[in-house]
């Protein structure tokens, strides 16, 4: 009897107190699910919410002889609210949509301008979504049209975005923002969100080939509260990535004394915001250390001497400082604290937390920013002098 | 005549035999013949010692159980030719001479009651009966009815000795003595089974083993009133604490080295006559996962192999259930690309995942059973049928998906890594429970099953030792030989749970 009581108690705890009221109803065979890889959210011309679920092509067969490819599928539904649109998906899809594998959440430009919070709120409440799904804004089009145009039988658009995400690490153009990060930033009223944006671009094709579209990652979309405000230039995107310590490698092009272009490959960079109050003035120093290698010289000049390297260091410093200044200026002009400068002030002056939080909108545009760049050039991949650099000597 | 009528006929004869078969019946050749005379293999003849008509004697034995050459050369020859018998005038004189060792036998017994005499004859002795003196001598002259010591069939090791126990109890005790040359090695024998009178040897180290443990083993074996103990399972049931648990509580081995290692550790060994498998008590969970090779290899390699076995235990137990869980209830737990592979592999399969897994698991059990029962010569057929029909054909016919075949195959292979077949069988059974629970309420069911299994293990005890020892109630260095095997130099003490007399394994 005691055993029976223990078993029953365990059974009751496991089933009844699990937090899931209809536990057994969650059952569904995996092949009866529409496993969403990309969720696109747009606004239709008549003001409705349009959801597009896209899944990847399936490899079917495989009895030793290859197998056939099934084209990736999309399901579209509309509704007055995002919840209704999601429910309507059940009508259009032959399988139950499953969001557990959604890797990308794409928002069209129009809907982003109206505000993302209602949609992000819906997504965050839907238990199936993963919080590491990446959020992108589609520039100049609806997310639905971008997916339609770029999703081909050979290349799934999700895989293409994944590959450009990887290469973005080497260009300092943009970085990924996860759903979790986006929600955290949106929750802070003093911060401005930046989300990476993608856009459609005509792919380079051979003569006679059909026209193709490709996806490119271009920079960041800047938000004022939850509404899309503007898109950054490539330079500003780099500045944001640097200040927020979100960048990997990248190329800085400087000119040598002789006016030849030199490509410096960034191998390390780190930025730090140091806030302080001087009199009645809020000041913030952005200290950045950047280390690069000489990647290539577009000329014949030999730069492997201390004097030339010192010159290049100074040039690198100038360019980095310039980018940082431009980025911060734009941010202050628009009164959008994308760099979480308020947090740095609160950490330094915790007793003034309430004051900062209440008045940050008025304070931020007047914060005096200073820039200190520690520019380093570690070495070079060039083991030999550039071709042609000895020509003069031999000619003499 | 009906079968019942046939069975009723000899009832009166049984009653006669029951009356004779006791320690108060006199030893006479007639009584012997009344008891055993109806058997075709019973042989008896009367002869005269040194041709002296005053000293008749009867020779009695079971043909086949005794060695004829030994009987002729060592017993009958001296009785017929030894000149010292010329001085005998009565049977009593001859008995006196035989008692003094005139017959060449190391194991001679004087019997004055019929029960003892018959027991000796049935054990393979030859009897010389003196009707006048109501006395008999029995001489041990067992025939060589034993199998040679061969390599262990079920417990193979890469390093280590290649001998194994045989059906002959005395050979087995000798194998044990050969490995433990200690005067403290004790071999006690008891007889179990009314009809079979199977001799069981209890082997332990007097200076190490806990006396209470030895007494408990003896008590359990003696307390059981059973007619036959021909299968080891009967003895095993006598020894276990929890008869309803599918998990083994007694360790078995056919390897003398493994048996002796455990004896020296302070455990008690049990050898059964005519059974080449020996038992060791108490048996704990860890022992069923440990293999002898763990101690033969370098301790890092041994540890890795043992950890792998623990992993295999977990895999074989929960993998099919977990697979059902993630594919039916929690697909978000599967990596994205793998999800699509599974979906693609299930294309066209009509059954739900639960049915698919059950079909394959049951088919696998059929194959295992068939493989065990089939004669070796046609055993390969099962593998071919298994691979082609269950594997390839079922996948091609879209009865099952390749992913499920792989899951069940991994489960099966993982199960075969268990060194103890009883333990492996228990895991096989529990696997089905987990599959059913998983198919009802997903990960909650699986978790419930695991909690219940843990509860079951936690409440089990064998001879006062927790089944999960040394993971529970352990002392200091006992964990050095569990998930991983530490160097021998760190394992200086014997298992504390055994409460041995001598706790130190090494100084």
Short mmCIF file of C-alpha atoms in Angstrom, two decimals, chain A residues 2-3 6-7 10-11 14-15 18 20 23-33 35-37 55-61 63 70 95 98 100-101 103 128 130 159, chain B residues 326-337 339-340 342-349 351-354 395-396 398 437 439-441 444-445 447-448 451-452 455 459:
data_model
loop_
_atom_site.label_atom_id
_atom_site.label_comp_id
_atom_site.label_asym_id
_atom_site.label_seq_id
_atom_site.Cartn_x
_atom_site.Cartn_y
_atom_site.Cartn_z
CA UNK A 2 2.89 2.29 0.84
CA UNK A 3 4.48 1.61 -2.51
CA UNK A 6 4.43 6.67 -3.37
CA UNK A 7 3.92 5.75 -7.01
CA UNK A 10 4.87 10.70 -8.06
CA UNK A 11 2.48 10.19 -10.95
CA UNK A 14 4.66 14.57 -12.69
CA UNK A 15 1.42 14.89 -14.61
CA UNK A 18 4.05 20.04 -14.48
CA UNK A 20 1.24 21.89 -18.71
CA UNK A 23 0.15 17.38 -21.33
CA UNK A 24 -0.87 14.42 -23.48
CA UNK A 25 -2.32 16.66 -26.17
CA UNK A 26 1.12 17.92 -27.08
CA UNK A 27 1.68 14.69 -28.92
CA UNK A 28 2.30 14.94 -32.66
CA UNK A 29 4.33 12.79 -34.98
CA UNK A 30 7.37 14.65 -36.26
CA UNK A 31 6.49 14.08 -39.91
CA UNK A 32 3.07 15.62 -39.36
CA UNK A 33 4.61 18.96 -38.40
CA UNK A 35 8.85 22.68 -39.19
CA UNK A 36 9.33 26.39 -39.65
CA UNK A 37 12.83 27.64 -40.40
CA UNK A 55 10.72 25.41 -44.33
CA UNK A 56 13.77 23.90 -45.93
CA UNK A 57 13.84 21.53 -48.88
CA UNK A 58 13.67 17.88 -47.91
CA UNK A 59 15.97 15.20 -49.17
CA UNK A 60 13.73 12.22 -49.85
CA UNK A 61 14.63 8.67 -50.74
CA UNK A 63 18.21 3.96 -51.30
CA UNK A 70 11.65 18.52 -52.61
CA UNK A 95 0.56 20.09 -41.22
CA UNK A 98 5.95 24.03 -35.34
CA UNK A 100 10.76 25.18 -32.32
CA UNK A 101 13.25 25.29 -35.16
CA UNK A 103 16.15 30.22 -36.93
CA UNK A 128 7.90 26.89 -29.04
CA UNK A 130 13.87 29.51 -29.35
CA UNK A 159 21.41 28.68 -45.35
CA UNK B 326 11.78 13.93 -28.88
CA UNK B 327 10.13 12.94 -32.13
CA UNK B 328 6.58 12.85 -30.79
CA UNK B 329 6.45 15.43 -28.01
CA UNK B 330 9.50 17.65 -28.08
CA UNK B 331 10.84 18.02 -31.65
CA UNK B 332 12.43 21.33 -30.67
CA UNK B 333 15.01 19.33 -28.70
CA UNK B 334 16.47 17.84 -31.87
CA UNK B 335 19.11 19.81 -33.78
CA UNK B 336 17.44 21.45 -36.77
CA UNK B 337 19.27 19.58 -39.52
CA UNK B 339 15.02 17.01 -37.49
CA UNK B 340 14.81 17.28 -41.24
CA UNK B 342 14.36 12.22 -39.40
CA UNK B 343 11.35 13.73 -41.14
CA UNK B 344 12.74 12.74 -44.52
CA UNK B 345 13.49 9.21 -43.34
CA UNK B 346 9.91 8.80 -42.06
CA UNK B 347 8.40 9.78 -45.38
CA UNK B 348 5.86 7.10 -46.32
CA UNK B 349 6.02 5.16 -43.05
CA UNK B 351 2.95 3.82 -38.29
CA UNK B 352 3.35 6.25 -35.43
CA UNK B 353 6.85 6.41 -33.97
CA UNK B 354 5.81 4.36 -30.92
CA UNK B 395 12.99 -0.06 -44.56
CA UNK B 396 12.43 -0.52 -48.29
CA UNK B 398 8.37 1.60 -45.67
CA UNK B 437 5.86 5.70 -20.57
CA UNK B 439 4.83 7.39 -25.67
CA UNK B 440 2.14 8.43 -23.18
CA UNK B 441 3.47 11.65 -21.71
CA UNK B 444 7.62 13.47 -18.15
CA UNK B 445 6.92 9.76 -18.60
CA UNK B 447 11.55 11.04 -16.16
CA UNK B 448 8.92 9.28 -14.09
CA UNK B 451 12.75 8.17 -10.91
CA UNK B 452 10.89 4.92 -10.31
CA UNK B 455 13.66 4.38 -6.27
CA UNK B 459 15.30 0.34 -1.80
#
